Amino acid sequence: MMSRLVKFIIYTSISVLVILVALLVFFWAPDKSVAELEQWQLPDSEFVEVEGMQVHVVQSNLCQDLNSKTLSEPVVLLHGTSASLHTWEGWATALSNESCVIRMDLPGFGLTGPYVKESIDYTSDNYAAFVTQVMDRLQVSRATLVGNSLGGKIAWRTAALYPEYVEKLILIDSVGYPATPKQVPLAFTLAKYPALAPILNYVLPRDVVRKSLVSVYADDSKVNDALIDRYYDLALRQGNRQALIDRLQEFDSTENQDQIKGLTLPTLVLWGAQDDLIPVENATRFHQDIRNSQLKVFDNLGHVPHEEDPVATVRAARQFLVGEKLD
């Protein structure tokens, strides 16, 4: 007679199998090639080769005249986890009349996709090296680095490791210090389990993307269909889902944080007070530890304030870039 334990194992296995089949049937979402995602290229998009990758980059018109003495230092914009260069659309438009503005899809995200060399890990060290390689490829010797979340950590790590490349920093809800999130984007939570990779690489419920965006915005009404479509489509870029899983295994918010105190370059710290992922208290820590820094907190914005309200946030950035003290 079949034991209760054996029955339990059989029933559990069947239940799991049914769930897996249901996921594959209802949420099947295979990878897409760059060609299939062509709608997310911008009119001035280009692909430059770095470490065997075709890196998706957008440069503003003034980047064609980098030797002009009338231009300020170029501005390089670095997005956060699961975002893309599109997150900076408002900032790029506002800054492009006075600066060379460069934005890129970091490895593992957007149209750039994963590292071609599997031996390269998704660490902040490697991302910092990547930023300098792109700058070299574009013949940009020095720039202001602007980064949100993961991009913020990449920015300050680049300044710490390669100070000759960085004129100023703008850190927006940046990774750097320990943080206890009030809520974590659902996609991040799922991707932290490598055992789920065989499933996550073939399914992607659109609602997971929606809920992840709602968790990083303060105003849920701004999470519209167009925004969800962009994040959803670019997550399907071939290799991006596995790259996210790999990157989250490397994530360590406390790594190298002592280097922050060694930074002396002009720095602007921008933060959304409604950030549920990295608390606003961390903004104060950046401001205290970077001697030559200013701090601006936006009461009604969340983890991606530059995307949620580009007008207000870029206004503060422009003041900083021209040497003005913020209000």
Short mmCIF file of C-alpha atoms in Angstrom, two decimals:
data_model
loop_
_atom_site.label_atom_id
_atom_site.label_comp_id
_atom_site.label_asym_id
_atom_site.label_seq_id
_atom_site.Cartn_x
_atom_site.Cartn_y
_atom_site.Cartn_z
CA MET A 1 0.00 0.00 0.00
CA MET A 2 1.38 3.37 -1.02
CA SER A 3 2.67 5.34 1.96
CA ARG A 4 1.45 8.84 2.73
CA LEU A 5 4.93 10.24 2.09
CA VAL A 6 5.11 8.71 -1.38
CA LYS A 7 1.61 10.02 -2.16
CA PHE A 8 2.58 13.48 -0.94
CA ILE A 9 5.69 13.48 -3.14
CA ILE A 10 3.72 12.35 -6.18
CA TYR A 11 0.93 14.89 -5.65
CA THR A 12 3.43 17.68 -5.01
CA SER A 13 5.38 16.80 -8.14
CA ILE A 14 2.21 16.77 -10.20
CA SER A 15 1.13 20.12 -8.76
CA VAL A 16 4.50 21.71 -9.55
CA LEU A 17 4.36 20.26 -13.07
CA VAL A 18 0.88 21.67 -13.60
CA ILE A 19 2.02 25.11 -12.42
CA LEU A 20 5.05 25.02 -14.73
CA VAL A 21 2.93 24.01 -17.70
CA ALA A 22 0.44 26.79 -16.90
CA LEU A 23 3.25 29.35 -16.73
CA LEU A 24 4.62 28.23 -20.08
CA VAL A 25 1.20 28.21 -21.71
CA PHE A 26 -0.09 31.55 -20.44
CA PHE A 27 3.12 33.60 -20.07
CA TRP A 28 5.38 32.18 -22.79
CA ALA A 29 7.68 35.02 -23.87
CA PRO A 30 10.73 33.93 -25.90
CA ASP A 31 13.82 36.09 -26.36
CA LYS A 32 13.80 38.71 -29.09
CA SER A 33 16.69 39.76 -31.30
CA VAL A 34 17.85 43.37 -31.62
CA ALA A 35 16.28 43.43 -35.07
CA GLU A 36 12.92 42.44 -33.57
CA LEU A 37 13.25 45.31 -31.08
CA GLU A 38 14.15 47.90 -33.69
CA GLN A 39 11.32 50.18 -32.54
CA TRP A 40 13.39 50.96 -29.41
CA GLN A 41 16.23 52.43 -31.42
CA LEU A 42 16.10 56.21 -31.46
CA PRO A 43 16.70 58.44 -34.52
CA ASP A 44 20.27 59.08 -33.29
CA SER A 45 20.96 55.57 -31.97
CA GLU A 46 24.25 53.93 -32.89
CA PHE A 47 26.05 50.73 -31.98
CA VAL A 48 29.74 50.84 -31.06
CA GLU A 49 31.90 47.80 -30.47
CA VAL A 50 33.34 47.35 -26.98
CA GLU A 51 34.72 44.02 -25.73
CA GLY A 52 33.03 42.24 -28.61
CA MET A 53 29.62 43.76 -27.75
CA GLN A 54 27.56 46.04 -29.93
CA VAL A 55 26.81 48.72 -27.36
CA HIS A 56 23.69 50.80 -27.90
CA VAL A 57 24.66 54.47 -27.50
CA VAL A 58 22.99 57.80 -28.17
CA GLN A 59 25.03 61.03 -28.47
CA SER A 60 23.59 64.52 -28.73
CA ASN A 61 24.49 66.78 -31.64
CA LEU A 62 27.07 68.77 -29.65
CA CYS A 63 29.17 65.63 -29.21
CA GLN A 64 30.38 66.24 -32.76
CA ASP A 65 32.31 69.29 -31.54
CA LEU A 66 33.99 68.09 -28.34
CA ASN A 67 37.02 70.32 -28.94
CA SER A 68 34.96 73.51 -28.73
CA LYS A 69 36.07 75.67 -25.80
CA THR A 70 32.53 77.01 -25.39
CA LEU A 71 31.12 73.64 -24.36
CA SER A 72 30.96 72.34 -20.82
CA GLU A 73 32.28 68.90 -20.00
CA PRO A 74 30.34 66.05 -21.63
CA VAL A 75 27.63 64.44 -19.52
CA VAL A 76 27.40 60.64 -19.41
CA LEU A 77 24.11 59.16 -18.17
CA LEU A 78 24.06 55.70 -16.55
CA HIS A 79 20.76 53.91 -15.92
CA GLY A 80 19.84 51.47 -13.16
CA THR A 81 18.99 47.78 -13.06
CA SER A 82 16.52 46.63 -15.75
CA ALA A 83 16.30 50.15 -17.21
CA SER A 84 17.81 51.47 -20.44
CA LEU A 85 19.09 54.69 -21.97
CA HIS A 86 15.44 55.65 -22.62
CA THR A 87 15.03 56.46 -18.91
CA TRP A 88 17.04 59.66 -19.55
CA GLU A 89 14.91 61.02 -22.40
CA GLY A 90 13.78 64.10 -20.48
CA TRP A 91 17.24 64.89 -19.17
CA ALA A 92 18.93 64.36 -22.53
CA THR A 93 16.51 66.73 -24.24
CA ALA A 94 16.99 69.42 -21.58
CA LEU A 95 20.79 69.22 -21.49
CA SER A 96 21.58 68.69 -25.16
CA ASN A 97 21.52 72.40 -26.05
CA GLU A 98 24.55 73.19 -23.89
CA SER A 99 26.41 69.91 -23.45
CA CYS A 100 27.47 66.80 -25.24
CA VAL A 101 25.11 64.24 -23.68
CA ILE A 102 25.94 60.55 -23.94
CA ARG A 103 23.69 57.73 -22.78
CA MET A 104 24.17 54.01 -23.20
CA ASP A 105 22.54 50.68 -22.49
CA LEU A 106 24.77 48.99 -19.93
CA PRO A 107 25.76 45.32 -20.40
CA GLY A 108 22.86 43.03 -19.57
CA PHE A 109 20.22 45.64 -20.33
CA GLY A 110 18.46 47.42 -23.16
CA LEU A 111 19.62 46.70 -26.68
CA THR A 112 23.25 46.15 -25.67
CA GLY A 113 22.49 42.79 -24.11
CA PRO A 114 24.81 40.60 -22.04
CA TYR A 115 28.59 40.50 -21.99
CA VAL A 116 29.83 38.45 -24.93
CA LYS A 117 32.68 37.08 -22.84
CA GLU A 118 31.08 34.79 -20.27
CA SER A 119 34.14 35.20 -18.01
CA ILE A 120 33.19 38.84 -17.30
CA ASP A 121 31.03 39.14 -14.17
CA TYR A 122 28.42 41.84 -13.59
CA THR A 123 30.38 43.60 -10.86
CA SER A 124 30.74 47.34 -10.31
CA ASP A 125 34.45 47.02 -11.10
CA ASN A 126 33.72 45.60 -14.54
CA TYR A 127 30.93 48.10 -15.18
CA ALA A 128 33.29 50.96 -14.27
CA ALA A 129 35.89 49.63 -16.70
CA PHE A 130 33.17 49.35 -19.33
CA VAL A 131 32.23 53.03 -18.92
CA THR A 132 35.83 54.10 -19.52
CA GLN A 133 36.03 51.82 -22.56
CA VAL A 134 32.94 53.43 -24.07
CA MET A 135 34.34 56.89 -23.35
CA ASP A 136 37.61 55.92 -25.04
CA ARG A 137 35.71 54.53 -28.01
CA LEU A 138 33.80 57.83 -28.34
CA GLN A 139 36.99 59.86 -27.77
CA VAL A 140 35.67 61.46 -24.59
CA SER A 141 38.57 61.99 -22.20
CA ARG A 142 36.65 63.44 -19.23
CA ALA A 143 32.99 63.88 -18.30
CA THR A 144 30.40 64.41 -15.60
CA LEU A 145 28.97 61.02 -14.71
CA VAL A 146 25.30 60.81 -13.75
CA GLY A 147 23.92 57.55 -12.40
CA ASN A 148 20.70 56.23 -10.91
CA SER A 149 20.64 53.25 -8.52
CA LEU A 150 23.08 50.69 -9.99
CA GLY A 151 24.20 53.43 -12.38
CA GLY A 152 24.99 55.61 -9.38
CA LYS A 153 27.28 52.97 -7.95
CA ILE A 154 28.95 52.55 -11.33
CA ALA A 155 29.45 56.34 -11.46
CA TRP A 156 31.12 56.68 -8.07
CA ARG A 157 33.14 53.50 -8.57
CA THR A 158 34.41 54.91 -11.88
CA ALA A 159 35.38 58.12 -10.08
CA ALA A 160 37.20 56.10 -7.41
CA LEU A 161 39.02 53.75 -9.80
CA TYR A 162 39.54 56.04 -12.79
CA PRO A 163 39.51 59.61 -11.43
CA GLU A 164 41.13 60.98 -14.58
CA TYR A 165 37.89 60.28 -16.47
CA VAL A 166 35.48 62.05 -14.11
CA GLU A 167 34.98 65.79 -13.69
CA LYS A 168 31.84 65.77 -11.52
CA LEU A 169 29.28 63.30 -10.17
CA ILE A 170 25.50 63.33 -9.94
CA LEU A 171 24.22 60.42 -7.85
CA ILE A 172 20.48 59.70 -7.99
CA ASP A 173 19.09 57.24 -5.43
CA SER A 174 22.41 55.49 -5.69
CA VAL A 175 23.50 52.08 -4.47
CA GLY A 176 26.40 52.34 -2.04
CA TYR A 177 25.38 51.79 1.57
CA PRO A 178 23.41 49.03 3.31
CA ALA A 179 19.67 49.41 2.79
CA THR A 180 16.58 47.67 4.06
CA PRO A 181 13.96 48.07 1.32
CA LYS A 182 10.33 48.64 2.20
CA GLN A 183 9.51 46.76 -0.97
CA VAL A 184 11.57 45.18 -3.76
CA PRO A 185 10.51 45.01 -7.41
CA LEU A 186 8.95 41.59 -7.99
CA ALA A 187 11.17 40.92 -10.99
CA PHE A 188 14.28 41.42 -8.80
CA THR A 189 12.95 39.03 -6.18
CA LEU A 190 12.29 36.27 -8.71
CA ALA A 191 15.60 36.78 -10.50
CA LYS A 192 17.57 36.25 -7.29
CA TYR A 193 16.83 32.52 -7.45
CA PRO A 194 19.10 30.84 -10.04
CA ALA A 195 17.01 27.67 -9.80
CA LEU A 196 14.17 29.57 -11.49
CA ALA A 197 16.35 30.50 -14.48
CA PRO A 198 15.05 27.71 -16.76
CA ILE A 199 11.54 29.11 -16.26
CA LEU A 200 12.29 32.84 -16.09
CA ASN A 201 14.22 32.69 -19.35
CA TYR A 202 11.05 31.63 -21.19
CA VAL A 203 8.19 33.33 -19.36
CA LEU A 204 7.54 36.94 -18.44
CA PRO A 205 4.11 37.96 -17.13
CA ARG A 206 3.52 41.58 -18.12
CA ASP A 207 1.98 42.18 -14.70
CA VAL A 208 5.34 41.39 -13.07
CA VAL A 209 6.84 44.29 -15.03
CA ARG A 210 3.94 46.56 -14.09
CA LYS A 211 4.22 45.75 -10.38
CA SER A 212 7.98 46.25 -10.48
CA LEU A 213 7.54 49.73 -11.96
CA VAL A 214 4.80 50.64 -9.49
CA SER A 215 7.21 49.78 -6.67
CA VAL A 216 9.81 52.33 -7.86
CA TYR A 217 7.41 55.17 -8.72
CA ALA A 218 5.79 57.34 -6.06
CA ASP A 219 2.89 58.26 -8.34
CA ASP A 220 1.38 55.01 -9.64
CA SER A 221 -0.66 56.91 -12.24
CA LYS A 222 2.53 57.63 -14.19
CA VAL A 223 3.08 53.91 -14.78
CA ASN A 224 1.20 53.82 -18.08
CA ASP A 225 1.02 51.23 -20.85
CA ALA A 226 3.74 52.88 -22.92
CA LEU A 227 6.18 52.74 -20.01
CA ILE A 228 5.33 49.11 -19.25
CA ASP A 229 5.69 48.17 -22.92
CA ARG A 230 9.20 49.61 -23.06
CA TYR A 231 10.47 47.83 -19.96
CA TYR A 232 8.71 44.61 -20.97
CA ASP A 233 10.06 44.55 -24.52
CA LEU A 234 13.65 45.35 -23.57
CA ALA A 235 13.62 42.68 -20.86
CA LEU A 236 13.04 40.21 -23.70
CA ARG A 237 16.21 41.21 -25.53
CA GLN A 238 18.16 38.01 -26.09
CA GLY A 239 20.20 37.17 -22.99
CA ASN A 240 18.92 39.99 -20.76
CA ARG A 241 16.91 37.78 -18.43
CA GLN A 242 19.82 35.48 -17.72
CA ALA A 243 22.10 38.52 -17.34
CA LEU A 244 19.75 39.95 -14.69
CA ILE A 245 19.89 36.66 -12.78
CA ASP A 246 23.69 36.66 -13.02
CA ARG A 247 23.98 40.32 -11.98
CA LEU A 248 21.81 39.96 -8.91
CA GLN A 249 24.11 37.21 -7.67
CA GLU A 250 26.95 39.79 -7.74
CA PHE A 251 24.97 42.53 -6.02
CA ASP A 252 26.50 43.82 -2.78
CA SER A 253 25.44 47.28 -1.65
CA THR A 254 28.19 47.52 0.97
CA GLU A 255 31.05 46.59 -1.32
CA ASN A 256 33.81 49.23 -1.46
CA GLN A 257 31.71 51.79 0.43
CA ASP A 258 34.85 53.11 2.15
CA GLN A 259 35.90 54.52 -1.23
CA ILE A 260 33.03 57.00 -1.05
CA LYS A 261 34.77 58.94 1.72
CA GLY A 262 37.81 59.32 -0.53
CA LEU A 263 35.87 61.19 -3.21
CA THR A 264 36.57 64.92 -3.31
CA LEU A 265 35.19 65.93 -6.72
CA PRO A 266 32.10 68.16 -6.97
CA THR A 267 29.07 65.93 -6.40
CA LEU A 268 25.33 66.42 -6.44
CA VAL A 269 23.19 63.90 -4.54
CA LEU A 270 19.58 63.78 -5.75
CA TRP A 271 16.98 61.59 -4.06
CA GLY A 272 13.30 60.77 -4.04
CA ALA A 273 11.98 60.88 -0.48
CA GLN A 274 9.38 58.21 -1.39
CA ASP A 275 12.06 55.71 -2.45
CA ASP A 276 10.99 52.33 -1.03
CA LEU A 277 14.06 50.52 -2.37
CA ILE A 278 16.91 52.68 -1.02
CA PRO A 279 15.85 54.92 1.88
CA VAL A 280 16.40 58.65 1.81
CA GLU A 281 18.68 58.31 4.85
CA ASN A 282 21.32 56.98 2.45
CA ALA A 283 21.24 60.30 0.61
CA THR A 284 22.37 62.00 3.81
CA ARG A 285 25.22 59.49 4.16
CA PHE A 286 26.49 60.25 0.65
CA HIS A 287 26.27 63.97 1.39
CA GLN A 288 28.14 63.61 4.68
CA ASP A 289 30.87 61.33 3.31
CA ILE A 290 31.61 63.23 0.09
CA ARG A 291 33.12 66.49 1.29
CA ASN A 292 32.47 68.53 -1.85
CA SER A 293 28.81 67.60 -2.25
CA GLN A 294 25.34 69.12 -2.34
CA LEU A 295 22.06 67.39 -1.54
CA LYS A 296 18.60 67.85 -3.02
CA VAL A 297 15.63 65.71 -1.92
CA PHE A 298 12.33 65.62 -3.83
CA ASP A 299 9.50 65.00 -1.40
CA ASN A 300 7.00 63.46 -3.83
CA LEU A 301 9.25 61.23 -5.97
CA GLY A 302 10.39 57.62 -5.72
CA HIS A 303 13.41 55.53 -6.71
CA VAL A 304 13.66 56.86 -10.29
CA PRO A 305 13.04 60.60 -9.81
CA HIS A 306 14.82 61.53 -13.07
CA GLU A 307 12.24 59.45 -14.99
CA GLU A 308 9.22 60.22 -12.83
CA ASP A 309 9.74 64.00 -13.00
CA PRO A 310 12.53 64.91 -15.44
CA VAL A 311 11.62 68.61 -15.42
CA ALA A 312 12.18 69.24 -11.70
CA THR A 313 15.17 66.94 -11.37
CA VAL A 314 17.07 68.17 -14.41
CA ARG A 315 16.54 71.76 -13.25
CA ALA A 316 18.61 70.96 -10.16
CA ALA A 317 21.19 69.18 -12.29
CA ARG A 318 21.59 72.17 -14.59
CA GLN A 319 22.18 74.48 -11.63
CA PHE A 320 24.90 72.16 -10.39
CA LEU A 321 26.53 71.75 -13.79
CA VAL A 322 26.97 75.50 -14.24
CA GLY A 323 28.41 75.90 -10.77
CA GLU A 324 25.40 77.35 -8.95
CA LYS A 325 24.51 76.48 -5.38
CA LEU A 326 21.20 74.71 -5.13
CA ASP A 327 18.30 76.25 -3.26
#
